[in-house]
Amino acid sequence: MAEAVDAAGALAGATRVLVRRLSDVGEMFLAGGDGEAEVYRVFEREHPEAPGDLVYGTTVIQPGLVGEEYFMTRGHYHVDPGAAELYFGLSGRGLILMQNAQAAREVAIGPRETVYIPPGYAHRTVNTSLAEPLVFLVCYGVRAGHDYDRIRREGWRHRVLRGPDGRPRVVEAGEAP
Ligand code: S6P
Ligand code: ZN
């Protein structure tokens, strides 16, 4: 049966909903954040783990800043180095940061836009709008696994900050204020 995604990004068939507040993820921001404000939530449709099966769901990132840094997800590598992922933008605008040992790059995402995350890339999503949530659909193999520690240890090479002109800009981690 088809599962609708409502205007707020909630997936009707979700079996798990994760809410990340500043009190959960505030430490990932340069300025450090705390409090009850919601940063993002994840709706997941899980399946019994069978090889080749897929997990899919939506992520909704609220608009907001901590200091001059836009609200974003924690970001992770997949444990399986062969596990890719597909994102599809539903509403709002953002940037997906991808990074591996050799390269770091950003890909914009917006409504009806597809972004492919190749195997072996850490990925983090940033809501670059202060006016509306960023909502996107994700799909990945059930055996991908999520490794949050590795990218935290390595550190993100790029950050997305509001510039003096009020627009988002990508900066090297070393030049971030
Ligand atoms: C899972 C996929 C997304 C993220 C979600 C939140 O592989 O990439 O569903 O889980 O966007 O990000 P994070 O980094 O907190 O899991
Ligand atoms: Zn992922």
Short mmCIF file of N, CA and C and ligand atoms in Angstrom, two decimals:
data_model
loop_
_atom_site.label_atom_id
_atom_site.label_comp_id
_atom_site.label_asym_id
_atom_site.label_seq_id
_atom_site.Cartn_x
_atom_site.Cartn_y
_atom_site.Cartn_z
N MET A 1 0.85 -1.20 0.00
CA MET A 1 0.00 0.00 0.00
C MET A 1 0.89 1.25 0.00
N ALA A 2 0.48 2.22 -0.75
CA ALA A 2 1.27 3.46 -0.79
C ALA A 2 1.21 4.17 0.55
N GLU A 3 2.29 4.83 0.91
CA GLU A 3 2.37 5.54 2.18
C GLU A 3 2.60 7.02 1.91
N ALA A 4 1.66 7.83 2.33
CA ALA A 4 1.72 9.26 2.03
C ALA A 4 2.75 9.96 2.91
N VAL A 5 3.33 11.02 2.38
CA VAL A 5 4.13 11.95 3.17
C VAL A 5 3.30 13.22 3.27
N ASP A 6 3.00 13.65 4.50
CA ASP A 6 2.13 14.83 4.62
C ASP A 6 2.93 16.12 4.41
N ALA A 7 2.23 17.24 4.46
CA ALA A 7 2.86 18.52 4.13
C ALA A 7 3.99 18.87 5.08
N ALA A 8 3.94 18.31 6.29
CA ALA A 8 5.00 18.58 7.27
C ALA A 8 6.15 17.57 7.17
N GLY A 9 6.02 16.60 6.26
CA GLY A 9 7.11 15.65 6.06
C GLY A 9 6.95 14.34 6.80
N ALA A 10 5.83 14.15 7.51
CA ALA A 10 5.62 12.89 8.25
C ALA A 10 5.23 11.77 7.28
N LEU A 11 5.88 10.63 7.43
CA LEU A 11 5.60 9.47 6.58
C LEU A 11 4.54 8.61 7.27
N ALA A 12 3.44 8.37 6.57
CA ALA A 12 2.29 7.69 7.20
C ALA A 12 2.67 6.32 7.76
N GLY A 13 3.53 5.59 7.05
CA GLY A 13 3.83 4.22 7.47
C GLY A 13 5.02 4.11 8.41
N ALA A 14 5.47 5.21 8.98
CA ALA A 14 6.69 5.18 9.80
C ALA A 14 6.52 4.23 10.99
N THR A 15 7.56 3.44 11.25
CA THR A 15 7.54 2.56 12.41
C THR A 15 8.42 3.11 13.52
N ARG A 16 9.18 4.17 13.21
CA ARG A 16 10.06 4.76 14.22
C ARG A 16 10.18 6.25 13.93
N VAL A 17 10.10 7.07 14.97
CA VAL A 17 10.29 8.52 14.82
C VAL A 17 11.35 8.94 15.83
N LEU A 18 12.41 9.56 15.33
CA LEU A 18 13.48 10.04 16.19
C LEU A 18 13.46 11.56 16.18
N VAL A 19 13.48 12.17 17.36
CA VAL A 19 13.49 13.63 17.44
C VAL A 19 14.82 14.05 18.06
N ARG A 20 15.50 14.95 17.35
CA ARG A 20 16.79 15.45 17.85
C ARG A 20 16.64 16.91 18.23
N ARG A 21 16.84 17.17 19.51
CA ARG A 21 16.74 18.54 20.02
C ARG A 21 18.13 19.11 20.27
N LEU A 22 18.17 20.42 20.50
CA LEU A 22 19.48 21.03 20.77
C LEU A 22 20.15 20.36 21.96
N SER A 23 19.35 19.91 22.94
CA SER A 23 19.95 19.25 24.10
C SER A 23 20.61 17.92 23.72
N ASP A 24 20.20 17.32 22.57
CA ASP A 24 20.81 16.07 22.10
C ASP A 24 22.03 16.32 21.23
N VAL A 25 21.94 17.34 20.38
CA VAL A 25 22.95 17.50 19.32
C VAL A 25 23.66 18.85 19.36
N GLY A 26 23.42 19.63 20.41
CA GLY A 26 23.98 20.99 20.46
C GLY A 26 25.49 21.03 20.36
N GLU A 27 26.16 19.97 20.84
CA GLU A 27 27.63 19.99 20.87
C GLU A 27 28.25 19.97 19.48
N MET A 28 27.48 19.57 18.46
CA MET A 28 28.08 19.52 17.11
C MET A 28 28.22 20.89 16.49
N PHE A 29 27.56 21.90 17.08
CA PHE A 29 27.67 23.25 16.53
C PHE A 29 28.89 23.96 17.10
N LEU A 30 29.50 24.80 16.27
CA LEU A 30 30.70 25.52 16.71
C LEU A 30 30.44 26.30 17.99
N ALA A 31 29.27 26.94 18.05
CA ALA A 31 28.96 27.78 19.21
C ALA A 31 28.41 26.96 20.37
N GLY A 32 28.11 25.68 20.12
CA GLY A 32 27.49 24.85 21.16
C GLY A 32 26.06 25.29 21.38
N GLY A 33 25.15 24.34 21.47
CA GLY A 33 23.74 24.70 21.64
C GLY A 33 23.11 23.84 22.71
N ASP A 34 22.07 24.36 23.34
CA ASP A 34 21.36 23.58 24.35
C ASP A 34 19.90 24.05 24.38
N GLY A 35 19.05 23.26 25.00
CA GLY A 35 17.65 23.66 25.12
C GLY A 35 16.75 22.69 24.40
N GLU A 36 15.46 22.97 24.47
CA GLU A 36 14.45 22.03 23.99
C GLU A 36 14.09 22.21 22.53
N ALA A 37 14.63 23.22 21.86
CA ALA A 37 14.25 23.46 20.46
C ALA A 37 14.55 22.22 19.62
N GLU A 38 13.59 21.86 18.77
CA GLU A 38 13.80 20.72 17.87
C GLU A 38 14.69 21.15 16.71
N VAL A 39 15.71 20.34 16.43
CA VAL A 39 16.59 20.61 15.28
C VAL A 39 16.11 19.79 14.09
N TYR A 40 15.90 18.49 14.28
CA TYR A 40 15.37 17.68 13.18
C TYR A 40 14.68 16.43 13.72
N ARG A 41 13.87 15.82 12.85
CA ARG A 41 13.27 14.53 13.18
C ARG A 41 13.32 13.60 11.99
N VAL A 42 13.37 12.33 12.30
CA VAL A 42 13.53 11.29 11.28
C VAL A 42 12.34 10.33 11.38
N PHE A 43 11.65 10.11 10.28
CA PHE A 43 10.58 9.12 10.19
C PHE A 43 11.13 7.94 9.41
N GLU A 44 11.10 6.77 10.01
CA GLU A 44 11.68 5.60 9.34
C GLU A 44 10.66 4.50 9.17
N ARG A 45 10.70 3.88 8.02
CA ARG A 45 9.89 2.69 7.77
C ARG A 45 10.87 1.52 7.76
N GLU A 46 10.87 0.77 8.87
CA GLU A 46 11.80 -0.35 8.99
C GLU A 46 11.15 -1.62 8.43
N HIS A 47 11.99 -2.56 8.08
CA HIS A 47 11.53 -3.87 7.63
C HIS A 47 12.33 -4.93 8.35
N PRO A 48 11.80 -6.14 8.44
CA PRO A 48 12.63 -7.22 8.98
C PRO A 48 13.92 -7.29 8.18
N GLU A 49 15.02 -7.52 8.88
CA GLU A 49 16.31 -7.46 8.18
C GLU A 49 16.52 -8.67 7.29
N ALA A 50 16.37 -8.46 6.01
CA ALA A 50 16.66 -9.49 5.02
C ALA A 50 17.67 -8.89 4.05
N PRO A 51 18.64 -9.67 3.61
CA PRO A 51 19.65 -9.11 2.71
C PRO A 51 18.96 -8.47 1.51
N GLY A 52 19.39 -7.29 1.14
CA GLY A 52 18.83 -6.64 -0.04
C GLY A 52 17.58 -5.84 0.24
N ASP A 53 17.02 -5.91 1.44
CA ASP A 53 15.84 -5.12 1.73
C ASP A 53 16.24 -3.65 1.91
N LEU A 54 15.25 -2.77 1.90
CA LEU A 54 15.50 -1.34 1.98
C LEU A 54 14.81 -0.72 3.18
N VAL A 55 15.47 0.28 3.76
CA VAL A 55 14.83 1.16 4.74
C VAL A 55 14.55 2.47 4.01
N TYR A 56 13.39 3.06 4.27
CA TYR A 56 13.14 4.37 3.68
C TYR A 56 12.42 5.24 4.70
N GLY A 57 12.43 6.53 4.44
CA GLY A 57 11.79 7.44 5.38
C GLY A 57 12.04 8.87 4.99
N THR A 58 11.66 9.75 5.90
CA THR A 58 11.86 11.18 5.65
C THR A 58 12.64 11.79 6.80
N THR A 59 13.30 12.90 6.48
CA THR A 59 13.95 13.73 7.50
C THR A 59 13.39 15.13 7.36
N VAL A 60 13.09 15.75 8.50
CA VAL A 60 12.59 17.13 8.52
C VAL A 60 13.53 17.95 9.39
N ILE A 61 14.26 18.88 8.77
CA ILE A 61 15.19 19.74 9.52
C ILE A 61 14.54 21.11 9.66
N GLN A 62 14.39 21.57 10.89
CA GLN A 62 13.78 22.88 11.14
C GLN A 62 14.70 24.00 10.67
N PRO A 63 14.13 25.16 10.37
CA PRO A 63 14.98 26.32 10.09
C PRO A 63 15.54 26.85 11.40
N GLY A 64 16.79 27.27 11.38
CA GLY A 64 17.34 27.85 12.60
C GLY A 64 18.84 27.97 12.53
N LEU A 65 19.38 28.71 13.49
CA LEU A 65 20.83 28.94 13.58
C LEU A 65 21.27 28.68 15.01
N VAL A 66 22.51 28.20 15.14
CA VAL A 66 23.19 28.24 16.43
C VAL A 66 24.40 29.13 16.18
N GLY A 67 24.42 30.29 16.78
CA GLY A 67 25.38 31.30 16.35
C GLY A 67 25.06 31.65 14.91
N GLU A 68 26.03 31.48 14.02
CA GLU A 68 25.80 31.73 12.59
C GLU A 68 25.72 30.43 11.79
N GLU A 69 25.60 29.31 12.49
CA GLU A 69 25.62 28.00 11.82
C GLU A 69 24.20 27.45 11.68
N TYR A 70 23.87 27.05 10.47
CA TYR A 70 22.51 26.57 10.19
C TYR A 70 22.24 25.22 10.86
N PHE A 71 20.97 24.99 11.19
CA PHE A 71 20.56 23.69 11.73
C PHE A 71 20.93 22.58 10.73
N MET A 72 21.36 21.44 11.26
CA MET A 72 21.86 20.34 10.41
C MET A 72 21.71 19.02 11.16
N THR A 73 21.95 17.94 10.43
CA THR A 73 21.95 16.62 11.05
C THR A 73 23.33 16.31 11.63
N ARG A 74 23.39 15.27 12.47
CA ARG A 74 24.70 14.87 13.02
C ARG A 74 25.64 14.45 11.91
N GLY A 75 25.16 13.57 11.04
CA GLY A 75 25.99 13.05 9.96
C GLY A 75 26.68 11.76 10.36
N HIS A 76 26.89 10.90 9.38
CA HIS A 76 27.46 9.57 9.68
C HIS A 76 28.09 8.96 8.42
N TYR A 77 28.93 7.99 8.65
CA TYR A 77 29.32 7.02 7.62
C TYR A 77 28.38 5.83 7.74
N HIS A 78 28.19 5.12 6.66
CA HIS A 78 27.57 3.81 6.79
C HIS A 78 28.64 2.82 7.23
N VAL A 79 28.26 1.89 8.08
CA VAL A 79 29.23 0.90 8.56
C VAL A 79 29.70 0.04 7.38
N ASP A 80 28.78 -0.34 6.54
CA ASP A 80 29.12 -1.11 5.33
C ASP A 80 29.73 -0.17 4.30
N PRO A 81 31.01 -0.32 3.98
CA PRO A 81 31.66 0.62 3.05
C PRO A 81 31.08 0.56 1.64
N GLY A 82 30.27 -0.45 1.37
CA GLY A 82 29.66 -0.57 0.04
C GLY A 82 28.25 -0.02 -0.03
N ALA A 83 27.76 0.58 1.07
CA ALA A 83 26.35 0.98 1.12
C ALA A 83 26.16 2.42 0.65
N ALA A 84 25.48 2.59 -0.46
CA ALA A 84 25.12 3.91 -0.96
C ALA A 84 23.76 4.32 -0.40
N GLU A 85 23.33 5.52 -0.74
CA GLU A 85 22.03 6.01 -0.28
C GLU A 85 21.49 7.00 -1.30
N LEU A 86 20.17 7.10 -1.37
CA LEU A 86 19.54 8.05 -2.27
C LEU A 86 18.68 9.01 -1.46
N TYR A 87 18.83 10.31 -1.73
CA TYR A 87 17.98 11.34 -1.13
C TYR A 87 17.13 11.96 -2.23
N PHE A 88 15.92 12.34 -1.86
CA PHE A 88 15.04 13.01 -2.82
C PHE A 88 14.36 14.19 -2.10
N GLY A 89 14.58 15.41 -2.58
CA GLY A 89 14.05 16.59 -1.92
C GLY A 89 12.54 16.70 -2.08
N LEU A 90 11.85 17.04 -0.99
CA LEU A 90 10.39 17.21 -1.04
C LEU A 90 10.01 18.69 -0.88
N SER A 91 10.61 19.38 0.09
CA SER A 91 10.35 20.81 0.22
C SER A 91 11.50 21.47 0.97
N GLY A 92 11.62 22.79 0.79
CA GLY A 92 12.71 23.53 1.40
C GLY A 92 13.99 23.41 0.59
N ARG A 93 15.06 24.01 1.14
CA ARG A 93 16.34 23.98 0.42
C ARG A 93 17.47 23.69 1.39
N GLY A 94 18.47 22.99 0.90
CA GLY A 94 19.59 22.69 1.78
C GLY A 94 20.82 22.25 1.03
N LEU A 95 21.83 21.88 1.80
CA LEU A 95 23.09 21.37 1.26
C LEU A 95 23.41 20.05 1.92
N ILE A 96 23.90 19.10 1.13
CA ILE A 96 24.38 17.84 1.69
C ILE A 96 25.90 17.85 1.63
N LEU A 97 26.51 17.77 2.80
CA LEU A 97 27.97 17.70 2.88
C LEU A 97 28.37 16.23 2.78
N MET A 98 29.31 15.95 1.88
CA MET A 98 29.82 14.59 1.75
C MET A 98 31.34 14.63 1.90
N GLN A 99 31.87 13.62 2.56
CA GLN A 99 33.30 13.64 2.83
C GLN A 99 33.84 12.22 2.96
N ASN A 100 35.01 11.99 2.35
CA ASN A 100 35.76 10.76 2.65
C ASN A 100 37.22 11.16 2.85
N ALA A 101 38.13 10.20 2.90
CA ALA A 101 39.52 10.53 3.22
C ALA A 101 40.14 11.44 2.16
N GLN A 102 39.65 11.36 0.93
CA GLN A 102 40.25 12.13 -0.16
C GLN A 102 39.56 13.45 -0.46
N ALA A 103 38.26 13.50 -0.30
CA ALA A 103 37.49 14.61 -0.86
C ALA A 103 36.39 15.08 0.09
N ALA A 104 36.03 16.36 -0.06
CA ALA A 104 34.87 16.90 0.65
C ALA A 104 34.12 17.79 -0.33
N ARG A 105 32.80 17.59 -0.42
CA ARG A 105 32.04 18.41 -1.36
C ARG A 105 30.62 18.59 -0.85
N GLU A 106 29.91 19.55 -1.46
CA GLU A 106 28.53 19.85 -1.09
C GLU A 106 27.65 19.72 -2.31
N VAL A 107 26.46 19.20 -2.11
CA VAL A 107 25.48 19.12 -3.19
C VAL A 107 24.18 19.75 -2.69
N ALA A 108 23.63 20.66 -3.50
CA ALA A 108 22.37 21.31 -3.11
C ALA A 108 21.21 20.35 -3.29
N ILE A 109 20.21 20.49 -2.41
CA ILE A 109 18.99 19.70 -2.56
C ILE A 109 17.78 20.61 -2.40
N GLY A 110 16.78 20.37 -3.22
CA GLY A 110 15.54 21.13 -3.17
C GLY A 110 14.41 20.26 -3.69
N PRO A 111 13.21 20.82 -3.83
CA PRO A 111 12.05 20.02 -4.23
C PRO A 111 12.27 19.30 -5.56
N ARG A 112 11.95 18.02 -5.57
CA ARG A 112 12.04 17.16 -6.76
C ARG A 112 13.47 17.00 -7.27
N GLU A 113 14.44 17.15 -6.38
CA GLU A 113 15.85 16.94 -6.77
C GLU A 113 16.40 15.69 -6.09
N THR A 114 17.13 14.92 -6.86
CA THR A 114 17.70 13.67 -6.39
C THR A 114 19.18 13.87 -6.08
N VAL A 115 19.64 13.35 -4.95
CA VAL A 115 21.07 13.38 -4.63
C VAL A 115 21.51 11.97 -4.28
N TYR A 116 22.55 11.53 -4.97
CA TYR A 116 23.10 10.20 -4.74
C TYR A 116 24.30 10.31 -3.81
N ILE A 117 24.30 9.54 -2.76
CA ILE A 117 25.44 9.49 -1.84
C ILE A 117 26.19 8.20 -2.12
N PRO A 118 27.37 8.31 -2.73
CA PRO A 118 28.09 7.08 -3.11
C PRO A 118 28.58 6.33 -1.87
N PRO A 119 28.89 5.07 -2.03
CA PRO A 119 29.45 4.30 -0.91
C PRO A 119 30.70 4.98 -0.35
N GLY A 120 30.88 4.90 0.96
CA GLY A 120 32.12 5.37 1.55
C GLY A 120 32.18 6.85 1.86
N TYR A 121 31.10 7.58 1.67
CA TYR A 121 31.08 9.01 1.99
C TYR A 121 30.27 9.27 3.26
N ALA A 122 30.88 9.97 4.23
CA ALA A 122 30.08 10.50 5.34
C ALA A 122 29.13 11.53 4.76
N HIS A 123 27.94 11.66 5.35
CA HIS A 123 26.98 12.63 4.84
C HIS A 123 26.24 13.31 5.97
N ARG A 124 26.06 14.62 5.79
CA ARG A 124 25.38 15.49 6.75
C ARG A 124 24.52 16.44 5.94
N THR A 125 23.31 16.74 6.42
CA THR A 125 22.41 17.62 5.68
C THR A 125 22.16 18.90 6.47
N VAL A 126 22.19 20.04 5.76
CA VAL A 126 22.07 21.36 6.37
C VAL A 126 20.85 22.06 5.77
N ASN A 127 19.98 22.59 6.62
CA ASN A 127 18.87 23.42 6.13
C ASN A 127 19.38 24.85 5.96
N THR A 128 19.52 25.29 4.72
CA THR A 128 20.08 26.62 4.46
C THR A 128 19.00 27.70 4.36
N SER A 129 17.76 27.33 4.64
CA SER A 129 16.67 28.32 4.66
C SER A 129 16.35 28.65 6.10
N LEU A 130 16.13 29.91 6.38
CA LEU A 130 15.67 30.28 7.72
C LEU A 130 14.16 30.47 7.73
N ALA A 131 13.53 30.21 6.58
CA ALA A 131 12.09 30.45 6.44
C ALA A 131 11.25 29.20 6.52
N GLU A 132 11.80 28.04 6.16
CA GLU A 132 10.97 26.83 6.11
C GLU A 132 11.81 25.59 6.40
N PRO A 133 11.14 24.52 6.87
CA PRO A 133 11.86 23.27 7.09
C PRO A 133 12.38 22.69 5.78
N LEU A 134 13.44 21.91 5.87
CA LEU A 134 13.92 21.11 4.74
C LEU A 134 13.40 19.69 4.94
N VAL A 135 12.70 19.19 3.93
CA VAL A 135 12.12 17.84 4.01
C VAL A 135 12.65 17.02 2.84
N PHE A 136 13.16 15.83 3.12
CA PHE A 136 13.64 14.96 2.04
C PHE A 136 13.38 13.50 2.38
N LEU A 137 13.25 12.73 1.34
CA LEU A 137 13.06 11.29 1.44
C LEU A 137 14.42 10.60 1.34
N VAL A 138 14.61 9.53 2.10
CA VAL A 138 15.86 8.78 2.00
C VAL A 138 15.55 7.31 1.75
N CYS A 139 16.51 6.62 1.14
CA CYS A 139 16.36 5.18 0.91
C CYS A 139 17.75 4.54 0.90
N TYR A 140 17.90 3.47 1.70
CA TYR A 140 19.21 2.82 1.81
C TYR A 140 19.02 1.36 2.20
N GLY A 141 20.04 0.57 2.00
CA GLY A 141 19.98 -0.85 2.29
C GLY A 141 19.89 -1.11 3.79
N VAL A 142 19.08 -2.08 4.16
CA VAL A 142 18.82 -2.34 5.57
C VAL A 142 20.08 -2.73 6.33
N ARG A 143 21.09 -3.19 5.63
CA ARG A 143 22.33 -3.60 6.30
C ARG A 143 23.42 -2.52 6.27
N ALA A 144 23.06 -1.29 5.90
CA ALA A 144 24.06 -0.22 5.78
C ALA A 144 24.74 0.05 7.13
N GLY A 145 23.98 0.20 8.19
CA GLY A 145 24.54 0.54 9.50
C GLY A 145 24.96 1.99 9.57
N HIS A 146 25.02 2.56 10.77
CA HIS A 146 25.36 3.97 10.94
C HIS A 146 26.50 4.13 11.92
N ASP A 147 27.56 4.77 11.47
CA ASP A 147 28.74 5.02 12.31
C ASP A 147 28.87 6.53 12.51
N TYR A 148 28.51 6.99 13.70
CA TYR A 148 28.57 8.42 14.01
C TYR A 148 29.92 8.82 14.59
N ASP A 149 30.63 7.86 15.18
CA ASP A 149 31.88 8.19 15.88
C ASP A 149 33.02 8.51 14.92
N ARG A 150 33.08 7.77 13.82
CA ARG A 150 34.23 7.95 12.93
C ARG A 150 34.31 9.38 12.39
N ILE A 151 33.19 9.91 11.92
CA ILE A 151 33.24 11.26 11.35
C ILE A 151 33.42 12.30 12.46
N ARG A 152 32.93 11.99 13.64
CA ARG A 152 33.16 12.93 14.76
C ARG A 152 34.65 12.98 15.09
N ARG A 153 35.29 11.82 15.05
CA ARG A 153 36.74 11.80 15.31
C ARG A 153 37.51 12.52 14.21
N GLU A 154 37.14 12.24 12.95
CA GLU A 154 37.87 12.83 11.83
C GLU A 154 37.61 14.33 11.73
N GLY A 155 36.40 14.73 12.02
CA GLY A 155 36.01 16.14 11.92
C GLY A 155 35.55 16.49 10.50
N TRP A 156 34.52 17.33 10.42
CA TRP A 156 34.03 17.78 9.11
C TRP A 156 34.97 18.85 8.58
N ARG A 157 35.32 18.76 7.31
CA ARG A 157 36.24 19.75 6.74
C ARG A 157 35.52 21.04 6.33
N HIS A 158 34.23 20.94 6.12
CA HIS A 158 33.44 22.11 5.72
C HIS A 158 32.30 22.36 6.72
N ARG A 159 31.97 23.63 6.86
CA ARG A 159 30.84 24.06 7.69
C ARG A 159 29.99 25.01 6.86
N VAL A 160 28.72 25.11 7.20
CA VAL A 160 27.84 26.03 6.47
C VAL A 160 27.36 27.10 7.44
N LEU A 161 27.80 28.34 7.17
CA LEU A 161 27.51 29.46 8.06
C LEU A 161 26.77 30.56 7.31
N ARG A 162 26.01 31.35 8.04
CA ARG A 162 25.41 32.54 7.44
C ARG A 162 26.50 33.59 7.26
N GLY A 163 26.61 34.08 6.04
CA GLY A 163 27.64 35.08 5.75
C GLY A 163 27.18 36.47 6.13
N PRO A 164 28.10 37.45 5.99
CA PRO A 164 27.77 38.84 6.33
C PRO A 164 26.60 39.37 5.49
N ASP A 165 26.42 38.81 4.29
CA ASP A 165 25.30 39.23 3.43
C ASP A 165 24.00 38.52 3.78
N GLY A 166 24.03 37.70 4.82
CA GLY A 166 22.81 37.00 5.24
C GLY A 166 22.55 35.73 4.46
N ARG A 167 23.47 35.36 3.56
CA ARG A 167 23.27 34.15 2.75
C ARG A 167 24.22 33.05 3.23
N PRO A 168 23.84 31.78 2.99
CA PRO A 168 24.72 30.68 3.43
C PRO A 168 26.04 30.66 2.66
N ARG A 169 27.10 30.33 3.35
CA ARG A 169 28.38 30.14 2.67
C ARG A 169 29.08 28.94 3.30
N VAL A 170 29.82 28.23 2.47
CA VAL A 170 30.55 27.06 2.92
C VAL A 170 31.97 27.50 3.27
N VAL A 171 32.42 27.18 4.46
CA VAL A 171 33.77 27.58 4.88
C VAL A 171 34.58 26.34 5.25
N GLU A 172 35.90 26.45 5.07
CA GLU A 172 36.80 25.40 5.55
C GLU A 172 36.76 25.41 7.08
N ALA A 173 36.83 24.22 7.68
CA ALA A 173 36.72 24.16 9.14
C ALA A 173 37.75 25.07 9.80
N GLY A 174 38.95 25.15 9.22
CA GLY A 174 40.01 25.96 9.81
C GLY A 174 39.72 27.45 9.83
N GLU A 175 38.91 27.92 8.88
CA GLU A 175 38.65 29.36 8.80
C GLU A 175 37.35 29.75 9.52
N ALA A 176 36.67 28.74 10.08
CA ALA A 176 35.42 29.06 10.79
C ALA A 176 35.74 29.89 12.05
N PRO A 177 34.91 30.85 12.36
CA PRO A 177 35.20 31.71 13.52
C PRO A 177 35.10 30.95 14.83
C1 S6P B 1 20.18 7.33 7.04
C2 S6P B 1 19.98 8.64 6.33
C3 S6P B 1 19.06 9.65 7.02
C4 S6P B 1 19.66 10.22 8.31
C5 S6P B 1 18.86 11.40 8.81
C6 S6P B 1 19.41 12.00 10.11
O1 S6P B 1 21.16 6.56 6.43
O2 S6P B 1 21.20 9.21 5.95
O3 S6P B 1 17.84 9.05 7.32
O4 S6P B 1 19.71 9.25 9.30
O5 S6P B 1 18.83 12.40 7.83
O6 S6P B 1 20.80 12.15 10.06
P1 S6P B 1 21.74 11.47 11.16
O7 S6P B 1 23.13 11.75 10.66
O8 S6P B 1 21.44 12.09 12.47
O9 S6P B 1 21.39 10.00 11.13
ZN ZN B 2 22.92 7.60 5.68
#
